[in-house]
Coordinates of C-alpha atoms and ligand atoms in Angstrom, one line a residue:
M18 CA 26.6 -31.3 -7.8
T19 CA 27.2 -28.1 -5.8
E20 CA 27.0 -28.2 -1.9
V21 CA 23.8 -26.2 -2.2
T22 CA 22.0 -28.7 -4.5
A23 CA 23.4 -31.6 -2.4
A24 CA 21.6 -30.1 0.6
L25 CA 18.4 -29.8 -1.4
K26 CA 18.7 -33.4 -2.5
A27 CA 19.2 -34.6 1.0
I28 CA 16.3 -32.7 2.4
Q29 CA 14.1 -33.9 -0.5
S30 CA 14.8 -37.5 0.7
F31 CA 12.6 -36.8 3.9
H32 CA 10.0 -34.4 2.2
S33 CA 7.2 -36.8 3.2
D34 CA 8.1 -36.6 6.9
L35 CA 8.2 -32.8 6.7
T36 CA 4.8 -32.7 4.8
A37 CA 3.2 -34.8 7.6
I38 CA 4.4 -32.4 10.2
R39 CA 3.2 -29.4 8.3
R40 CA -0.2 -30.9 7.9
D41 CA -0.4 -31.8 11.5
L42 CA 0.5 -28.2 12.5
H43 CA -2.1 -26.9 10.0
A44 CA -4.8 -29.1 11.7
H45 CA -3.9 -27.8 15.1
P46 CA -3.4 -24.0 15.0
E47 CA -2.6 -21.8 18.0
L48 CA -2.7 -18.1 18.5
G49 CA 0.3 -16.0 19.4
F50 CA 1.9 -16.8 22.8
E51 CA -0.4 -19.9 23.1
E52 CA 1.6 -22.1 20.8
V53 CA 2.0 -24.8 23.6
R54 CA 1.3 -27.8 21.5
T55 CA 3.3 -26.5 18.5
S56 CA 6.4 -25.5 20.6
G57 CA 6.1 -28.9 22.3
I58 CA 6.3 -30.6 18.9
V59 CA 9.2 -28.4 17.7
A60 CA 11.2 -29.1 21.0
G61 CA 10.5 -32.7 20.8
A62 CA 11.6 -33.0 17.0
L63 CA 14.8 -31.1 17.8
E64 CA 15.6 -33.2 20.8
A65 CA 15.0 -36.3 18.7
M66 CA 17.7 -34.9 16.1
G67 CA 20.1 -34.4 19.1
V68 CA 19.7 -30.7 18.9
E69 CA 20.3 -28.7 22.1
V70 CA 16.9 -27.1 23.1
H71 CA 16.4 -23.7 25.0
R72 CA 12.9 -22.6 26.0
G73 CA 11.3 -19.8 28.0
Y74 CA 12.0 -17.0 25.3
A75 CA 8.7 -15.1 24.8
K76 CA 6.7 -17.8 26.8
T77 CA 6.4 -20.4 23.9
G78 CA 9.5 -19.6 21.9
V79 CA 11.9 -22.4 21.3
V80 CA 15.6 -22.0 20.3
G81 CA 17.7 -24.9 18.8
V82 CA 21.4 -24.8 18.8
I83 CA 23.6 -26.8 16.4
R84 CA 27.3 -26.8 16.5
G85 CA 29.3 -27.1 13.4
R86 CA 32.2 -29.6 12.9
T87 CA 34.6 -26.9 13.9
N88 CA 34.2 -23.4 15.6
D89 CA 37.5 -21.7 14.7
S90 CA 35.7 -18.6 13.5
G91 CA 33.3 -18.3 16.4
R92 CA 30.6 -17.3 13.9
M93 CA 27.0 -17.6 14.8
I94 CA 24.0 -17.4 12.4
G95 CA 20.3 -17.2 13.4
L96 CA 17.6 -18.7 11.3
R97 CA 14.0 -17.7 12.4
A98 CA 10.6 -19.2 11.8
D99 CA 7.2 -18.0 13.1
M100 CA 4.8 -20.5 14.7
D101 CA 1.3 -18.7 15.2
A102 CA -2.0 -18.9 13.5
L103 CA -4.8 -16.4 13.0
P104 CA -8.2 -15.8 14.6
M105 CA -10.2 -16.7 11.4
T106 CA -12.4 -19.7 10.3
E107 CA -11.1 -21.9 7.6
D108 CA -13.2 -22.7 4.5
N109 CA -11.3 -25.5 3.2
S110 CA -12.4 -29.2 3.4
F111 CA -9.3 -31.3 3.0
G112 CA -8.1 -33.8 5.5
H113 CA -5.8 -31.4 7.5
K114 CA -8.2 -28.6 7.8
S115 CA -8.2 -26.8 11.2
T116 CA -9.8 -28.8 13.9
K117 CA -10.4 -25.6 15.9
S118 CA -13.3 -23.4 14.8
G119 CA -12.2 -19.7 14.5
L120 CA -8.5 -20.5 14.3
M121 CA -6.5 -21.1 11.2
H122 CA -3.0 -21.2 9.8
G123 CA -4.0 -18.6 7.3
C124 CA -0.4 -17.3 6.7
G125 CA 1.6 -20.4 6.3
H126 CA 3.5 -20.2 9.6
D127 CA 2.8 -24.0 9.9
G128 CA 5.0 -24.2 6.7
H129 CA 7.8 -21.9 8.0
T130 CA 8.0 -23.9 11.2
T131 CA 8.2 -27.1 9.2
I132 CA 10.9 -25.6 7.0
L133 CA 13.1 -24.7 9.8
L134 CA 12.7 -28.2 11.3
G135 CA 13.8 -29.6 7.9
A136 CA 16.9 -27.4 8.0
A137 CA 17.6 -28.5 11.5
R138 CA 17.4 -32.2 10.6
Y139 CA 19.8 -31.7 7.7
L140 CA 22.2 -29.5 9.7
A141 CA 22.2 -31.8 12.7
Q142 CA 23.1 -34.7 10.5
T143 CA 25.8 -33.0 8.5
R144 CA 27.2 -30.2 10.5
N145 CA 29.1 -28.9 7.5
F146 CA 30.0 -25.5 8.8
D147 CA 32.3 -23.8 11.2
G148 CA 30.4 -22.0 13.9
T149 CA 27.0 -22.2 15.4
A150 CA 23.5 -22.3 13.9
V151 CA 20.8 -20.9 16.1
L152 CA 17.4 -22.0 15.1
I153 CA 14.7 -19.5 16.4
F154 CA 11.2 -20.7 16.6
Q155 CA 9.3 -17.5 17.3
P156 CA 5.7 -17.2 18.8
A157 CA 3.2 -14.4 18.0
E158 CA 4.3 -12.8 14.7
E159 CA 0.7 -11.7 13.9
G160 CA 0.4 -8.4 15.6
L161 CA 1.6 -9.3 19.0
G162 CA 5.3 -8.7 18.6
G163 CA 6.7 -12.1 19.5
A164 CA 10.1 -11.2 17.9
K165 CA 10.4 -8.2 20.2
A166 CA 9.4 -10.3 23.2
M167 CA 12.2 -12.7 22.4
L168 CA 14.7 -9.9 22.3
E169 CA 13.5 -8.6 25.6
D170 CA 14.1 -12.1 27.0
G171 CA 17.7 -11.8 26.0
L172 CA 17.8 -13.8 22.7
F173 CA 20.7 -12.1 21.2
D174 CA 22.4 -11.8 24.6
T175 CA 22.5 -15.5 25.1
F176 CA 23.0 -16.1 21.3
P177 CA 24.9 -13.2 19.8
C178 CA 24.3 -13.9 16.1
D179 CA 26.4 -12.2 13.5
A180 CA 23.7 -12.5 11.0
I181 CA 20.0 -13.5 11.0
Y182 CA 17.7 -14.8 8.3
A183 CA 13.9 -15.4 7.9
M184 CA 11.6 -16.4 5.1
H185 CA 8.0 -16.1 4.2
N186 CA 6.0 -18.0 1.6
W187 CA 4.5 -15.8 -1.1
P188 CA 1.5 -16.7 -3.2
G189 CA 2.3 -13.9 -5.6
L190 CA 5.4 -15.7 -6.9
P191 CA 5.5 -19.0 -8.7
P192 CA 6.3 -22.0 -6.5
N193 CA 10.1 -22.5 -5.6
T194 CA 11.0 -19.0 -6.9
V195 CA 13.0 -16.9 -4.4
G196 CA 12.4 -13.2 -4.1
I197 CA 14.5 -10.7 -2.3
N198 CA 15.9 -7.1 -2.5
P199 CA 19.0 -5.4 -0.9
G200 CA 16.9 -2.9 1.0
P201 CA 13.4 -2.4 2.4
M202 CA 11.2 -5.6 2.2
M203 CA 8.3 -4.6 4.3
A204 CA 6.9 -1.4 5.7
A205 CA 6.8 0.1 9.2
A206 CA 3.3 -0.2 10.5
D207 CA 2.0 2.4 13.0
R208 CA -1.4 2.8 14.6
F209 CA -3.1 6.0 15.2
E210 CA -6.2 7.2 16.9
V211 CA -7.8 10.6 16.6
V212 CA -10.1 11.8 19.3
I213 CA -12.3 14.7 18.4
T214 CA -14.2 16.5 21.2
G215 CA -17.0 18.9 20.5
R216 CA -20.2 19.7 22.3
G217 CA -23.2 17.4 22.0
G218 CA -26.7 18.4 21.7
H219 CA -30.0 18.2 19.8
G220 CA -29.8 17.4 16.0
A221 CA -32.5 20.0 15.4
H222 CA -30.4 22.6 17.1
P223 CA -26.8 22.2 15.7
Y224 CA -26.0 25.9 16.3
Q225 CA -26.0 25.1 20.0
T226 CA -23.4 22.4 19.5
I227 CA -19.9 21.8 18.3
D228 CA -20.4 18.8 15.9
P229 CA -17.5 16.4 16.1
V230 CA -18.9 14.3 13.2
L231 CA -18.5 17.2 10.8
V232 CA -14.9 17.8 12.1
A233 CA -14.3 14.1 11.6
G234 CA -15.4 14.4 7.9
H235 CA -13.0 17.2 7.3
V236 CA -10.1 15.5 9.1
I237 CA -10.6 12.3 7.1
T238 CA -10.5 14.2 3.8
A239 CA -7.6 16.5 4.8
L240 CA -5.4 13.5 6.1
Q241 CA -5.4 12.2 2.5
S242 CA -3.5 15.3 1.6
V243 CA -0.5 14.1 3.7
V244 CA 0.6 11.4 1.3
S245 CA -0.4 13.3 -1.9
R246 CA 0.9 16.8 -1.0
N247 CA 3.7 16.2 1.6
V248 CA 5.3 13.0 0.9
N249 CA 7.9 13.1 -1.9
P250 CA 6.4 11.2 -4.8
L251 CA 9.7 9.1 -5.0
D252 CA 9.0 8.0 -1.5
S253 CA 6.3 5.6 -0.4
A254 CA 3.6 6.0 2.4
V255 CA 0.1 5.0 3.1
V256 CA -2.5 6.6 5.5
S257 CA -5.6 4.5 5.9
I258 CA -8.5 5.0 8.2
G259 CA -10.1 1.8 9.1
S260 CA -12.6 2.9 11.7
L261 CA -14.9 6.0 12.4
Q262 CA -17.0 5.8 15.5
A263 CA -19.4 8.5 16.7
G264 CA -22.9 8.7 18.1
H265 CA -25.4 5.8 18.2
P266 CA -27.2 4.4 15.0
G267 CA -30.5 4.5 16.9
A268 CA -30.1 8.3 17.9
M269 CA -30.8 10.2 14.6
S270 CA -31.3 13.5 16.5
V271 CA -28.4 13.3 18.9
I272 CA -25.2 15.1 18.0
P273 CA -22.5 13.3 19.9
S274 CA -19.8 15.0 21.9
E275 CA -17.0 12.9 20.6
A276 CA -15.8 11.2 17.4
R277 CA -13.0 8.7 17.1
L278 CA -10.9 7.6 14.0
V279 CA -8.6 4.6 14.1
G280 CA -6.2 3.9 11.3
T281 CA -2.7 2.9 10.1
V282 CA 0.4 4.5 8.6
R283 CA 2.8 2.6 6.5
T284 CA 6.3 3.9 5.5
F285 CA 9.8 2.6 4.8
R286 CA 11.9 5.5 5.8
R287 CA 12.3 7.0 9.2
S288 CA 12.3 10.5 8.0
V289 CA 9.0 9.9 6.1
Q290 CA 7.5 8.2 9.0
E291 CA 8.4 11.2 11.2
M292 CA 7.2 13.8 8.8
V293 CA 3.8 11.9 8.3
E294 CA 3.2 11.9 12.0
T295 CA 4.1 15.6 12.4
R296 CA 1.8 16.6 9.4
M297 CA -1.0 14.5 10.7
R298 CA -0.7 16.2 14.0
G299 CA -0.9 19.6 12.4
V300 CA -4.0 18.6 10.2
V301 CA -5.9 17.0 13.0
E302 CA -5.4 19.9 15.6
G303 CA -5.7 22.7 13.0
I304 CA -8.8 21.4 11.5
A305 CA -10.5 20.9 14.9
A306 CA -9.5 24.3 16.1
A307 CA -11.0 25.8 12.8
F308 CA -14.4 24.4 13.9
G309 CA -14.0 25.3 17.6
A310 CA -13.4 21.6 18.6
Q311 CA -10.5 20.0 20.1
A312 CA -8.7 16.9 18.7
K313 CA -5.9 14.8 19.8
L314 CA -3.7 12.4 17.7
N315 CA -2.4 9.3 19.5
Y316 CA 0.3 7.9 17.4
E317 CA 1.9 4.5 18.2
R318 CA 4.8 3.1 16.3
M319 CA 4.0 -0.7 16.2
Y320 CA 6.5 -2.5 13.8
P321 CA 9.6 -0.9 12.3
A322 CA 10.3 -1.4 8.5
T323 CA 11.9 -4.7 7.5
L324 CA 15.3 -3.6 6.1
N325 CA 17.8 -6.1 4.5
T326 CA 21.5 -5.5 4.6
P327 CA 22.8 -5.6 1.0
Q328 CA 25.6 -8.1 1.8
H329 CA 23.2 -10.6 3.4
A330 CA 20.6 -10.3 0.7
Q331 CA 23.4 -10.9 -1.9
L332 CA 24.2 -14.2 -0.1
V333 CA 20.5 -15.2 -0.1
G334 CA 20.2 -14.4 -3.9
D335 CA 23.5 -16.2 -4.6
I336 CA 22.5 -19.3 -2.9
A337 CA 19.0 -19.3 -4.5
T338 CA 20.6 -18.9 -8.0
D339 CA 23.0 -21.9 -7.4
M340 CA 20.1 -23.9 -6.2
L341 CA 17.3 -23.0 -8.6
G342 CA 18.9 -21.1 -11.6
K343 CA 18.7 -17.5 -12.3
Q344 CA 15.3 -17.6 -13.9
Q345 CA 13.8 -18.6 -10.6
V346 CA 15.3 -15.9 -8.5
V347 CA 14.0 -12.2 -8.2
R348 CA 16.7 -10.0 -6.8
D349 CA 14.8 -6.8 -7.1
L350 CA 11.5 -7.9 -5.5
V351 CA 9.1 -5.0 -5.0
P352 CA 8.6 -4.3 -1.3
S353 CA 5.3 -4.8 0.3
M354 CA 3.4 -2.1 2.4
G355 CA 2.5 -5.0 4.9
S356 CA 4.7 -5.4 8.0
E357 CA 6.6 -8.1 9.7
D358 CA 7.9 -8.4 13.2
F359 CA 11.3 -9.9 12.0
S360 CA 12.0 -6.2 11.6
F361 CA 12.8 -5.9 15.4
M362 CA 15.4 -8.6 14.9
L363 CA 16.9 -6.9 11.9
Q364 CA 17.1 -3.7 13.9
A365 CA 19.4 -5.6 16.3
R366 CA 21.4 -7.7 13.9
P367 CA 22.2 -7.5 10.2
G368 CA 20.6 -10.0 7.9
A369 CA 17.9 -10.7 5.3
Y370 CA 14.3 -11.6 5.0
F371 CA 13.4 -13.3 1.7
R372 CA 10.3 -14.9 0.1
V373 CA 9.8 -18.3 -1.3
G374 CA 7.1 -18.3 -3.9
Q375 CA 4.2 -20.8 -3.3
G376 CA 1.8 -19.8 -6.1
G377 CA -1.9 -19.8 -6.0
A378 CA -2.6 -16.1 -5.8
E379 CA -4.4 -16.2 -9.1
A380 CA -6.8 -18.8 -7.7
G381 CA -7.4 -16.7 -4.5
C382 CA -5.1 -18.7 -2.3
T383 CA -3.7 -15.4 -0.8
L384 CA -2.3 -14.8 2.6
H385 CA -4.9 -14.4 5.3
N386 CA -7.7 -15.8 2.9
T387 CA -10.0 -18.4 4.5
R388 CA -9.2 -20.9 1.7
Y389 CA -5.4 -20.3 2.1
D390 CA -3.2 -23.4 2.5
F391 CA 0.6 -23.6 2.7
N392 CA 2.1 -25.4 -0.4
D393 CA 3.9 -28.5 0.7
D394 CA 5.9 -28.5 -2.6
I395 CA 8.1 -25.7 -1.4
I396 CA 9.2 -27.2 1.9
P397 CA 12.5 -28.6 0.7
V398 CA 13.6 -25.5 -1.1
G399 CA 12.8 -23.4 2.1
S400 CA 14.7 -25.8 4.2
A401 CA 17.6 -26.0 1.9
M402 CA 17.9 -22.2 1.7
F403 CA 18.2 -22.0 5.4
A404 CA 20.6 -24.9 5.6
A405 CA 22.7 -23.3 2.8
L406 CA 22.8 -20.0 4.6
A407 CA 24.3 -21.8 7.6
E408 CA 26.9 -23.6 5.4
K409 CA 27.7 -20.7 3.2
G410 CA 27.6 -18.2 5.9
M411 CA 30.0 -20.2 8.0
P412 CA 32.1 -22.3 5.6
L413 CA 34.5 -24.9 6.8
A414 CA 38.2 -23.9 6.6
D415 CA 39.2 -26.6 4.1
R416 CA 36.5 -25.7 1.5
Ligands
NI13 NI1 2.8 -14.4 8.0

């Protein structure tokens, strides 16, 4: 038995305890920066394992520190899990269904938190590594930038990790399959708003107005040319408009003075991101000018792209192969145009973000679906991956 399979076997012996924690967290979801109960459970569990606990990072964040048998190398590895739920109403009827209406663990962060607790329990018992394992329980991954908030609170100043790792469950991969690639895993997510200002007036006398709704129509169409005509077809980008707001539905004969568009841009490469923003500005301002209107593009960079470093992605792939066999490891996983705030941590430290398959996509159990539920069968593999990353990333001298 290799060390990796030994870790998995040891963690499997307390799988039922972990499942109970996961289901309890699922039943009691909390929004970002409000994970008071969740972080209390995490801190309590860590303390019961004899793990040193630090709180006060990004309000509800918890950091556990486990020291290896030796620390000759001075190495430090960070393992991160997110803890927050989503503002959505669960449609499941099982026993551990959300007890809070309008709140649900629809992305499996209950599972991620449990997985990291499982790794903590094993690592605290065994401490078969040379260095320090830093367990990062992060709040507010869903749109609120909890990772960034932890960095701003000095996470890596206090715990200067040499490498960091995070995982996400993935319904599109079979259970207990690991997926990774050596580069971009998830896209940068930007938000934009276009404010078009014309001159309002009577719908029967449009010649007396500058109609911002007509301008908005042209802007929407022309913005689609940025991806199709400006982005190199070998690069990837998305421009999506999610909201168009102008006038009042009850005012059929009022031409409004303003129209607003809100949307998102997704890219992997910084140069593509910059080019898309520049082209969008040109299109928006140029089209408005052509109609005698004015338009302003407000462009906000929200989350950077999630970029693995090849060396750390390689270690994840090697450990997964050792644990699960080659056929259950995808080393060239296609990136997602979604985003992930672990990207902020990966901007600060090298590391890797990987997926653990949980299955169920074919049955509609996709992330952020109202019938989603984390698959408890994958907890031990997730925990063992984290544990092995600490052991293999900080090997004891005599091994
Ligand atoms: Ni998620």
